[in-house]
Each structure stands twice: as C-alpha cells, then as structure tokens.
XYZ file of C-alpha atoms in Angstrom:
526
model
C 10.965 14.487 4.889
C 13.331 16.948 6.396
C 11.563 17.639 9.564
C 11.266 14.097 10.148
C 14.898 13.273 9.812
C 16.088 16.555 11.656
C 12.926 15.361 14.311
C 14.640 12.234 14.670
C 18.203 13.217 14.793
C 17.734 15.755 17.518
C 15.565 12.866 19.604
C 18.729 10.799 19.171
C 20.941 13.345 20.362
C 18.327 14.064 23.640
C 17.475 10.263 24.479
C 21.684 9.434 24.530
C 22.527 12.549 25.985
C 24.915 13.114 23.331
C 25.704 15.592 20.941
C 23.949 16.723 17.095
C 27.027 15.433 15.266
C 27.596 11.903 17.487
C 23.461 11.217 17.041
C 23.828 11.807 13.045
C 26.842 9.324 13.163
C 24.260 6.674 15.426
C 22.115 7.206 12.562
C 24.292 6.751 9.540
C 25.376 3.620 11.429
C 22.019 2.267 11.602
C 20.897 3.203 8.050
C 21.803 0.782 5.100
C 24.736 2.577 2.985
C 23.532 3.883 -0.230
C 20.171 5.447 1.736
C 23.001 7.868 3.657
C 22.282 10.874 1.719
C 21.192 12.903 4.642
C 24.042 12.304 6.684
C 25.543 15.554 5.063
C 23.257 17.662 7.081
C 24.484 17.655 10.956
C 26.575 20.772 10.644
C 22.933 22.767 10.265
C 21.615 20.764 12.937
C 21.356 22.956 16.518
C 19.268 21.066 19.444
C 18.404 24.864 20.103
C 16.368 24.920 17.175
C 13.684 22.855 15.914
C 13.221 20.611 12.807
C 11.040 23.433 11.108
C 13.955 26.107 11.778
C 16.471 23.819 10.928
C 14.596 22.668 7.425
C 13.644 26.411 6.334
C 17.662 27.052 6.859
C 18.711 24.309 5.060
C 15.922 25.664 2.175
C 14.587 22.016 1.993
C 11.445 23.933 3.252
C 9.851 27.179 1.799
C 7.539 29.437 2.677
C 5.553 30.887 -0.574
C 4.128 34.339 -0.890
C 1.017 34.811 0.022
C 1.105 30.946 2.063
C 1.156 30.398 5.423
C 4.205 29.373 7.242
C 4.016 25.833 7.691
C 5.162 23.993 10.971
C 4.929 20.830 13.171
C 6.160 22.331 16.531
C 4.647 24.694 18.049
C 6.153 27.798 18.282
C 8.676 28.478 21.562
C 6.569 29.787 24.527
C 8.164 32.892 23.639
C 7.558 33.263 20.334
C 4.035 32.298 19.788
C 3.667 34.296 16.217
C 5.307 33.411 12.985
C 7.829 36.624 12.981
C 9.669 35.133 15.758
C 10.154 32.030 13.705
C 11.236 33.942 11.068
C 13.684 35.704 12.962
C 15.121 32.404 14.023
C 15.301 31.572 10.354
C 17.488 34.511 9.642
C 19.992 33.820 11.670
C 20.021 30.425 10.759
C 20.411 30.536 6.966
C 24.294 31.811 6.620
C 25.419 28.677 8.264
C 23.344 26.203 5.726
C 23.694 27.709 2.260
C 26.572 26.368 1.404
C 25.599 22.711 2.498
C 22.293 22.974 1.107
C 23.585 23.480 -2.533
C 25.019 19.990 -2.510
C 22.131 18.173 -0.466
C 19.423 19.613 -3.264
C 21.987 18.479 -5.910
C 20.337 14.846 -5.293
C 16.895 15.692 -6.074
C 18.043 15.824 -9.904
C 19.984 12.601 -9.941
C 17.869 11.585 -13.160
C 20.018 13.985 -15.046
C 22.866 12.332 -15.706
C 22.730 11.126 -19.395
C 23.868 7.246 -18.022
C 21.050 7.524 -15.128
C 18.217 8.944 -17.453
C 17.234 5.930 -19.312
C 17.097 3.945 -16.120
C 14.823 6.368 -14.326
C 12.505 6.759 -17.317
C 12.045 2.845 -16.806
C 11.300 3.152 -13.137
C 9.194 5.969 -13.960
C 6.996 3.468 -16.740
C 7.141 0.370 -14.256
C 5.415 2.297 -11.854
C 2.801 4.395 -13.915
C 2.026 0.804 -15.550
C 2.466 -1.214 -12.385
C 4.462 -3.867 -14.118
C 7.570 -5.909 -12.997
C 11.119 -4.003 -12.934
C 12.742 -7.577 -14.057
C 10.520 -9.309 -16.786
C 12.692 -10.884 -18.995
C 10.210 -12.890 -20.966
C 7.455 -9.790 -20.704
C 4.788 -11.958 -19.514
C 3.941 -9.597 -16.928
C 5.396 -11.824 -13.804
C 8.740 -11.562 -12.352
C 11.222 -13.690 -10.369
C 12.488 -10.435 -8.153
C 10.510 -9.831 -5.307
C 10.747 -5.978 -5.293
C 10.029 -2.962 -7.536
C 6.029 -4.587 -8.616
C 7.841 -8.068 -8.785
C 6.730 -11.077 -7.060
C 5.734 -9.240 -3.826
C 2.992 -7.810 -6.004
C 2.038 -10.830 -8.418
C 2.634 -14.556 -8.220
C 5.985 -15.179 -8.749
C 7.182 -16.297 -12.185
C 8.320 -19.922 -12.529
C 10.599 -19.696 -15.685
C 11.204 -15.791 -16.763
C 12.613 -17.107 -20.095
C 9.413 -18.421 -21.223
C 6.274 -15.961 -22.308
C 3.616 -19.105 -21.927
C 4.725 -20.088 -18.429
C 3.499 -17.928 -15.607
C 1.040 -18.063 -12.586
C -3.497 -18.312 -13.279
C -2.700 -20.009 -16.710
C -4.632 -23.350 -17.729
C -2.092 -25.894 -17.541
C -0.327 -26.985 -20.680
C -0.678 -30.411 -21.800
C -1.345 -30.755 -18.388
C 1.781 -29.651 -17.097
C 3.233 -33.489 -17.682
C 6.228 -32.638 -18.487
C 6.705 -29.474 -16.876
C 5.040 -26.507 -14.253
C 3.398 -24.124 -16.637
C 1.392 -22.489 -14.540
C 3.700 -22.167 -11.564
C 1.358 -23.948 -9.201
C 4.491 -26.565 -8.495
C 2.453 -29.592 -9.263
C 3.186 -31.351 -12.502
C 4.597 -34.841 -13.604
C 3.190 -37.790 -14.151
C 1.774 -40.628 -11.127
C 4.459 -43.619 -11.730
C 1.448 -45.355 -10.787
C -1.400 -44.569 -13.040
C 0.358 -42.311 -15.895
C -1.831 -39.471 -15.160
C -0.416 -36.268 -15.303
C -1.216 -35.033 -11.053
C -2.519 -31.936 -12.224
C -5.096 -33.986 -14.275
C -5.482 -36.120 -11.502
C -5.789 -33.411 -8.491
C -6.627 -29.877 -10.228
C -9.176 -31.120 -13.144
C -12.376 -29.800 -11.929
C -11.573 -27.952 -9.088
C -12.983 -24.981 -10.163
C -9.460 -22.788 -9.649
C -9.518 -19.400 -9.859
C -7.358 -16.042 -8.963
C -7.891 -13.040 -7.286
C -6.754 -9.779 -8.951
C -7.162 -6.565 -6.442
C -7.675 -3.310 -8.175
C -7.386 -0.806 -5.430
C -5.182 2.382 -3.979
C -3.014 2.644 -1.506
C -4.624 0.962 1.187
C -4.687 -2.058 -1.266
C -1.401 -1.639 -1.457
C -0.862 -1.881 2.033
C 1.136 1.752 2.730
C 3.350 1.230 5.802
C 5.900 3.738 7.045
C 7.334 1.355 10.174
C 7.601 3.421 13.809
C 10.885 1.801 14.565
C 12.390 4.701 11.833
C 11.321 7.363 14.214
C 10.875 6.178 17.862
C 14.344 6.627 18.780
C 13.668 4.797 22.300
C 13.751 1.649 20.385
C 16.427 2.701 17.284
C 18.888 0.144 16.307
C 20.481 -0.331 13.189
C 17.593 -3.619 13.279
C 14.990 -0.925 12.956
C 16.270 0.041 9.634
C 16.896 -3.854 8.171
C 14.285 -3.683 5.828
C 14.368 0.012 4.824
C 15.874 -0.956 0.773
C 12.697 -3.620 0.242
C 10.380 -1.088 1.690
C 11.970 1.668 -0.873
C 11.823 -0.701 -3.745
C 8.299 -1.540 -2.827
C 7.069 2.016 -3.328
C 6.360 2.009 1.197
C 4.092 -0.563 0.288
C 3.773 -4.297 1.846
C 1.263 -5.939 -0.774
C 2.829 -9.362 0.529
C 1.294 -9.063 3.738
C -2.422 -7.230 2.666
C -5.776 -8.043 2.702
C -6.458 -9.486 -0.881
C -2.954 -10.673 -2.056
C -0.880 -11.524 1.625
C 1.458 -14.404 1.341
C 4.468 -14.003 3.618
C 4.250 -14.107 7.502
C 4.037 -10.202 8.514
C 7.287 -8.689 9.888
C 5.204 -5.092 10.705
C 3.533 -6.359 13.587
C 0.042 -8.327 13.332
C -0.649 -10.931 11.876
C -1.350 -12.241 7.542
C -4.563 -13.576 6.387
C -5.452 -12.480 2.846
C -8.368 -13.423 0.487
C -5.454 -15.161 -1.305
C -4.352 -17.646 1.456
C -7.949 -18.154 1.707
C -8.622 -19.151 -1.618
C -4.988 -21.585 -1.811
C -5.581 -23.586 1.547
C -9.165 -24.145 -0.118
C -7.854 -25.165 -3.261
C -4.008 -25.797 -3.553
C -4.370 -25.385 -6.761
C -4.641 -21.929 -7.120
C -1.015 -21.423 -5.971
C 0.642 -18.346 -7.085
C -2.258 -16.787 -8.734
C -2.666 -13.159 -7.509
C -2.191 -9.959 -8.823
C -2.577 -6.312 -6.875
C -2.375 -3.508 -9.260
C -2.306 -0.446 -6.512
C -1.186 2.665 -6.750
C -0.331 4.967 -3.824
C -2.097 8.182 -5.170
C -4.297 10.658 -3.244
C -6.683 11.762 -6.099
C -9.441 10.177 -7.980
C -8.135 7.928 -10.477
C -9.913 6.501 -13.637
C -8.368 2.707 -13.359
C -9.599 1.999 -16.810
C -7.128 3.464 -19.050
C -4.016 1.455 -17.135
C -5.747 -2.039 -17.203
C -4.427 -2.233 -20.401
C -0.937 -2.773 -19.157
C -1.368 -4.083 -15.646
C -3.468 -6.647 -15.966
C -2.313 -9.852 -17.338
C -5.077 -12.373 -17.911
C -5.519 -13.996 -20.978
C -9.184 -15.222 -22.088
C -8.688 -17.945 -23.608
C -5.604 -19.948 -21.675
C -5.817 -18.935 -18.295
C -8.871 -19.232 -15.419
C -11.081 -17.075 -14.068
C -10.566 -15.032 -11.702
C -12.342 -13.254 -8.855
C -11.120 -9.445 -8.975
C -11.272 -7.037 -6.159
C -12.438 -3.205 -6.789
C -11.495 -1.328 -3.841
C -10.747 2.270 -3.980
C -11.892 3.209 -0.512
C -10.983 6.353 -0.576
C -9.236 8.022 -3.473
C -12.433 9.310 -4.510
C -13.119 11.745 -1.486
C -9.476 12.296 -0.890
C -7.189 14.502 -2.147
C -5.097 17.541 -1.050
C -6.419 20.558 -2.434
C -7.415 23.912 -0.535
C -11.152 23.177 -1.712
C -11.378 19.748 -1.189
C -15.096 19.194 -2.056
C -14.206 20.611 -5.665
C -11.498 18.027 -6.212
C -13.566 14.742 -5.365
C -15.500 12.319 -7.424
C -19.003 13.136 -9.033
C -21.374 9.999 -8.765
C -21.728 10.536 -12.042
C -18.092 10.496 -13.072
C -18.070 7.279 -10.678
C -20.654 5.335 -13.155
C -18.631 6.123 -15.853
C -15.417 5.471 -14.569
C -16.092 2.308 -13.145
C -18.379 1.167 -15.893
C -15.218 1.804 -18.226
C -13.197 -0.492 -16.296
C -16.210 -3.310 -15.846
C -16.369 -3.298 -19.793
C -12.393 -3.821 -20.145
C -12.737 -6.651 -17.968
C -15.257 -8.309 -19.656
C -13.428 -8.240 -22.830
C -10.260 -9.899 -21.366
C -11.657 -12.196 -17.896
C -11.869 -15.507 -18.719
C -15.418 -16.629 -18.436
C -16.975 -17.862 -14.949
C -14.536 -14.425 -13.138
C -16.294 -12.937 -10.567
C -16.075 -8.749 -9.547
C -16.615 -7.471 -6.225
C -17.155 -4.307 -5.804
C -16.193 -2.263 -2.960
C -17.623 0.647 -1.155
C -15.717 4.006 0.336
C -14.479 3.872 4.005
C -15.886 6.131 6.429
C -12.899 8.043 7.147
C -14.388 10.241 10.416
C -13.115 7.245 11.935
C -9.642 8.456 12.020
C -9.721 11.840 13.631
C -12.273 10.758 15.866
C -9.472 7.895 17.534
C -6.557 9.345 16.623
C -6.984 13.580 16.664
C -5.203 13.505 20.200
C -2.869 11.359 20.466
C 0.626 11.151 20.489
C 2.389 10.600 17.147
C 5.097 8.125 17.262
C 7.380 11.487 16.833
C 5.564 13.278 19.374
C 6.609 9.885 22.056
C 9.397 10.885 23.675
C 8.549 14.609 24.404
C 5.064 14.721 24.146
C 4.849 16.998 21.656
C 3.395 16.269 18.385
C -0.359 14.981 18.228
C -1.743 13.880 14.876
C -3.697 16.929 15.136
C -0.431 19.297 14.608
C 0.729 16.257 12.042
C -2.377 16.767 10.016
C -2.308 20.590 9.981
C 1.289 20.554 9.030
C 0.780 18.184 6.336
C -2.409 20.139 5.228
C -0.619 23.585 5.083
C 1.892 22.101 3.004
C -0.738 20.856 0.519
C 0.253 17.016 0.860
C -2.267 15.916 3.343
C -3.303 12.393 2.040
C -6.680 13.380 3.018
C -8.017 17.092 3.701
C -11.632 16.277 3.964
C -11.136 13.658 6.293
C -7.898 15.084 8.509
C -8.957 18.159 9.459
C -10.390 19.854 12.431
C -13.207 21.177 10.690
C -16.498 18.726 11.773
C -18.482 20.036 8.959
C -15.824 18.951 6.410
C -15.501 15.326 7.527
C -18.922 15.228 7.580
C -19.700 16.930 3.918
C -16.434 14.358 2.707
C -18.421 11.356 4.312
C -21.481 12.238 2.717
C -20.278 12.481 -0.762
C -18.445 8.636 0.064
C -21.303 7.456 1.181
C -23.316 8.906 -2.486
C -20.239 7.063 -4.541
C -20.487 3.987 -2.417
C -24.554 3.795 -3.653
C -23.476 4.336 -7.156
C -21.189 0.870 -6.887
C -24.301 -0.521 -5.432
C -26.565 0.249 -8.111
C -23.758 -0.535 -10.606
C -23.400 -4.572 -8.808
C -27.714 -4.633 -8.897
C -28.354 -3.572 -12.400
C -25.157 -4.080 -14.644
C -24.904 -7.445 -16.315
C -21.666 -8.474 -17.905
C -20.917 -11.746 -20.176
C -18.225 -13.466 -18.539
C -18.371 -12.432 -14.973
C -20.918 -12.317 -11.900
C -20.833 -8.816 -9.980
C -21.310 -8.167 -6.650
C -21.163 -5.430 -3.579
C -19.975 -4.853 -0.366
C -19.723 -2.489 2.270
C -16.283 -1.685 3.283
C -15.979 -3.714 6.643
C -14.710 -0.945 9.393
C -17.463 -0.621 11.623
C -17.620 -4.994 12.183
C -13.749 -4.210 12.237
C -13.647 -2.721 15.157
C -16.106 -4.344 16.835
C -14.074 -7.338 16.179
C -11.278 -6.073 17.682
C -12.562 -4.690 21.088
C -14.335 -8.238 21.709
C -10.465 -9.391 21.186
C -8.998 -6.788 23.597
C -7.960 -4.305 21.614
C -8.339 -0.295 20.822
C -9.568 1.311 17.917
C -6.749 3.472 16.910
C -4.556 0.223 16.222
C -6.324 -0.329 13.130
C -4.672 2.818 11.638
C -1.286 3.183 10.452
C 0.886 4.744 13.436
C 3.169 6.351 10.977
C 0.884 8.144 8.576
C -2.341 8.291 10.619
C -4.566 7.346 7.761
C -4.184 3.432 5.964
C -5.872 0.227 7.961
C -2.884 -1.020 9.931
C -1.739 -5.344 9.691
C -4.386 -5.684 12.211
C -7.302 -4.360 10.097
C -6.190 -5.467 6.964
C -5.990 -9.438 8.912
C -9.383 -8.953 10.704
C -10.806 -7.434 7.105
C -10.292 -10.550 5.640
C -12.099 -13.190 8.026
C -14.998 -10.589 7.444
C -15.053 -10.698 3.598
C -14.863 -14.351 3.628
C -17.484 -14.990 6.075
C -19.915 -12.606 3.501
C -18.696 -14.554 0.562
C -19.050 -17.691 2.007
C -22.751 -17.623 3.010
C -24.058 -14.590 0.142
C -22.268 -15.381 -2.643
C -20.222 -19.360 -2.605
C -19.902 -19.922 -5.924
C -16.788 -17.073 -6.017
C -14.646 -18.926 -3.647
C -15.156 -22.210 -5.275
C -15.146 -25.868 -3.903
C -13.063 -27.205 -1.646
C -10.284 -29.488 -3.178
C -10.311 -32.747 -1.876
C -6.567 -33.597 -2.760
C -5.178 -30.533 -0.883
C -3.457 -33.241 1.732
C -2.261 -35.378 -0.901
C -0.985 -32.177 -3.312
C 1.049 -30.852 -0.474
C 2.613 -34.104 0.745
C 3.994 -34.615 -2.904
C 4.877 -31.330 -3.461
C 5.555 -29.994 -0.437
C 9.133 -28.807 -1.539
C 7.977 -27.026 -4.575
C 5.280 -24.846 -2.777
C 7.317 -21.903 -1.569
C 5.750 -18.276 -3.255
C-alpha cells in the first residue's frame, strides 16, 4: 500500500513538473476527506528515491531476518545488489522516524474503547457476510454498501422480519409488497390481487452465488494510479468501493444489476433471469469472500444464506470457487492447496446444508477451477498501469514483489516458474473432476445438480471475434480477477449452456412481463 501511494505521488510530482510536497497536496485534493490519512507522509517523500526506499524509511516496509529484501523497482543502474539499497535506506531513516510513529498510530484505530464495539461488528458482518444495517435481521438491507443491497436484493420494509426479497408472496401481496418484487394490489377491474394474476405459475426463482473473490467481482480502478488521467473524478467512488470490501458485486456475473461505471458493460445471470420473468425482481444473493486460501463454505452458510423452506421459492445457486482452491500465498504453494479428497468433503458438506434449507424445485450448478496459466501467459510483460508513464514496472516485477512479500493472491499461478503453473493447473484441473463426479453421482431431495466448465477459453474466443485482446479480460489493477468484460461475456456463455442442456433452471418465460412493467414501472428500481 505504501509503495503504491509513494509510486503515485512521485508520478504526480514528474507528470506536472512540480514538486513532492505540491503533488501530495494534488492528491489530498482529489481524495475524499476522511480517506486523507496518508497525506502526512510528503516530508519523507524524495523524487531521488524510490517508493521501496521511501517505504523501508518510513518503516511501513520491513525486511525480516533471514527474508529477502523485497522491491518493485529495480535497483538504480548503479546499485544493482541489495547493499546499495540498504545503504540508501540508512540515510533515509533519521528523517522519517519521527513521522512514522504517528502514521502507524492508525493501524490500531480499533483500540479506542468507543471504536472497539463498532469494529468488532464490521469484523462479524464481514466473516458472516451479512448486512451492516439490518434493522429487522432478516438478512436484507436498505443501504447499498458494507454487504447491503449491492450484495442482496434490496429490502422493501427493514422494520418488518416477513417482508424481504425470494419470499412467496403473502396473501398475495393484496394489500402490500411482501416480497419486494414491487407488484402488489388488487386489478380495480377483476379484484385479483396482480401478483395472483401475473406471478401465479410462473415458475420464479432466485439465484444465490456462492463463490470468492472473483464472484465478488474484485476491482482496484486504474484511474487511482495512472496519474496521466488523475482528477479528483478518478477518486469519486473511492468510499463505496471501501465499504464494498474493493468489490463491485452490483455489476458481476451472477448478481449484476446497475449499469457498470468500471468500464464494460453488465449482463448477469440475474438480469437474465428478471427480463425472463419480472417476477423474480430483487431476488439475488452473492455470499463472496475476497480470500486467497481454500475455504470450507459450509460452516458460514449458516449465517449467510437466507432462504427459508417453507415461505420462499426456489432458487438456482451458483458454486463457483474458481480458484481459491489452487491459490494461496505460501512459500510451498503445492502444500497449501486443496486435496480432491478434502474437495468431496467440503463441497458435499455444503450440498447437504442446502438441501436441508432450499426450497424444493432449487437448482445447484456447480462450477469448475479456472485455468489460471492464462494470466502470465497475456499479461507477464506488460506494462502495469504503474509502470505507464515510465515504463517501468511489468506485472512480472508486480508479481515477484507481491510474492516476496508473501501476499501474492496467487503463487502457483503468478510466478515465473513454468513448472509451477503447470503442477497448480494440474491439481485445478483434478478438483474441477471431483465437482464433476460430485454433479453425475450425488442426488439431493429438493434440488437438481449440475456442472460446468469455467467458460475462459470460449471467453476469449468471444472476444477476439469482437475485436478485442486477451489481456482485457483481467483486472488491470491486480493482474489476476476476470475484468467487466469477462465477467459480461461469461454470462451470455452460461446462459446459452443452460438454455439448451439444462431449461428447466431458468424457468418459463412470463407472458405478462409487458403488462407487469407498464403498471409498475415506477416501483421497479433495485
């Protein structure tokens, strides 16, 4: 985090021709208030020096005995071993220490007897991936941010525990929305209720993702570091993005819903599934997590999910860990990663929970892992969006840096070493079988099970018969999620499978839509 803001400042200070302390004040003024904590650091700033010199000063970064020193520039020409580094870190420090006690000061913010109760329920809301605001703890929220509405349909009346998005409709819904569809009333004409009349069987249904971080939809936007293009309009959406953990869930794959502001394009299994039916309005739910390590999903279903049995329809839900299994950021990788035979348990542990709470007629689809070679192969030497203005910083050095610091998102899969990528495919490809023998030979009582093959490779061939290059359908920032374009050109895919190998998931196609959304048409914002 340091070497990217230092990175950035000094860019600032080069592309305006301006000095350290004038760039850090452009910055501040382009940054949102209360996110200004790093404007404190320009007096340790020296365009001399680079961001790693200038982050080992300020002691933000550390070098551990016995660990290499880790770095995203390359050395000066004239220093090309780590003792000339050092040096320049010695001379650096006296200027920093005293400024670097308060800047680390921050880090323990959760402290402070008034802020500790607050953070410990941050802290639960995200392990449990449940709303922030809940009032009536139905599991549906009326904020958008902090795993509100962004990240579930959004709540219709928060004061009420039986109204909230995928339920059956009470009564149905004369008097009132329970289900948060927005249709409800009675026809003046006939006296039936128009949900009886348009939504009575019209086989609605949800979709409920269960996936990672790329189901999350991680995003780190480029305008925060390409300072060719900076304005304080790059940073506009910086709080939301915070408050949304980096993630975008309202523009991904599965659960999309608002018109994408990061560049490409929304289409989502869940738009899908509403312009077929309107009246499956509102009913999603993506319980992500950004996490790189294999995760049991299991044991947190029993607070994330909220679908009732008995009052609320099926659903079809989406099991899509593509790649915490292979991925994490250890030294020896290969140790680290999923067994296929902690796979079939794990997954068979979260197959059975969901039987015991889907309502009947729910459908799973089941996932496989991505082929992650794909990324260093298109991306290993280009130009990170850091590395733009000098030319200096390919993902290669970005993935070396972030693997010497033991935070690489991916080690098997970002790393020079051919044999690794290929051993970390190999065991994907062995934990993508074990899903498909799971979806052939597991029955379950209320739902249908499926499998699919993670779509890259009809992806990209998608996207070069549109005009376009591989390496846009990875994240510029982070040089490892699907990018908006993937995750758009992902969906057509999965709905073209379902549509002619498995129909009955997607259900029929609701003959009132027209009439629904000319009556309601003011009630059907998300």
């Amino acid at each position: 985090g340091c070497v990217l803001v230092v990175s950035v400042i000094e860019q600032l200070a080069q592309w305006h021709n301006s000095t350290v302390k004038a760039a850090m004040e452009r910055l501040c003024d382009y940054i949102p208030g209360k996110y200004q904590i790093m404007c404190h650091m320009s007096c340790c700033i020296d365009r001399e020096m680079n961001a790693d010199v200038v982050c080992h000063s300020l002691r933000l970064c550390k070098q551990d005995p016995g660990q290499p020193l880790c770095h995203l520039y390359s050395p000066p020409k004239k220093e090309k071993h780590s003792s000339g580094t050092f040096h320049a870190l010695v001379h650096a420090r006296p200027k920093c220490q005293i400024r670097s006690k308060s800047f680390m000061g921050f880090s323990s913010v959760c402290a402070f007897p008034l802020l500790a109760n607050l953070c410990e329920k941050i802290k639960y809301v995200l392990r449990n991936k449940l709303p922030f605001e809940d009032f009536d703890g139905d599991k549906f929220s009326t904020f958008p941010t902090l795993r509100g509405y962004h990240w579930r349909g959004r709540d219709c009346n928060d004061k009420n525990t039986t109204v909230y998005p995928g339920r059956r409709p009470d009564n149905w819904d004369a008097k009132s929305d329970s289900n948060c569809n927005g249709i409800w009333g009675v026809d003046p004409k006939d006296g039936i209720p128009y949900e009886e009349k348009f939504c009575k069987g019209a086989d609605s249904k949800g979709v409920v993702l269960l996936g990672d971080s790329a189901g999350a939809h991680f995003h780190i936007p480029p305008e925060w570091m390409t300072v060719t293009q900076m304005s304080a309009k790059s940073f506009a959406n910086l709080p939301m993005a915070f408050t949304d953990e980096l993630d975008w869930p309202q523009f991904s794959e599965i659960t999309g819903f608002l018109n994408s502001t990061i560049g490409g394009w929304t289409d989502s299994l869940y738009l899908r599934l509403r312009r077929r039916n309107r009246c499956n309005h509102r009913d999603l739910q993506n319980i992500s997590q950004n996490v790189y390590f294999p995760v049991n999903i299991a044991p947190y279903l029993s607070f994330s999910l909220a679908r009732n049995q008995l009052l609320d329809n099926p659903a079809i839900v989406i099991y899509a860990t593509i790649g915490n299994d292979v991925c994490n950021r250890e030294r020896d990788t290969l140790a680290h990663m999923t067994t296929p035979k902690e796979m079939l348990s794990n997954v068979v542990e979260a197959l059975r929970y969901l039987d015991s709470h889907l309502p009947n007629g729910s459908h799973v689809i089941l996932t496989g892992l991505v082929d992650g070679r794909f990324l260093w192969d298109n991306l290993h030497d280009r130009y990170h969006p850091l590395g733009q203005l000098n030319k200096d910083i390919t993902y290669s050095q970005l993935y070396s840096f972030l693997d010497c610091l033991q935070v690489s998102p991916c080690s098997g899969w970002l790393t020079p070493n051919e044999t690794l990528r290929n051993l970390t495919s190999e065991r994907a490809l062995q934990l993508s079988n074990v899903l498909k023998e799971i979806a052939r030979s597991e029955k379950f009582a209320n739902f249908d099970i499926f499998y699919m093959d993670f779509p890259l490779r009809q992806t990209a061939e998608e996207w070069r018969k549109m005009g376009g290059e591989p390496w846009q359908l990875i994240e510029p920032v982070d040089g490892f999620h699907p990018s908006q374009i993937a995750a758009a050109l992902g969906t057509g895919i999965t709905w073209q499978k379902a549509l002619h190998e498995w129909p009955q998931v997607l259900g029929k196609e609701n003959p009132f839509n027209d009439q629904i959304e000319a009556i309601f048409k003011d009630q059907g914002g998300h």
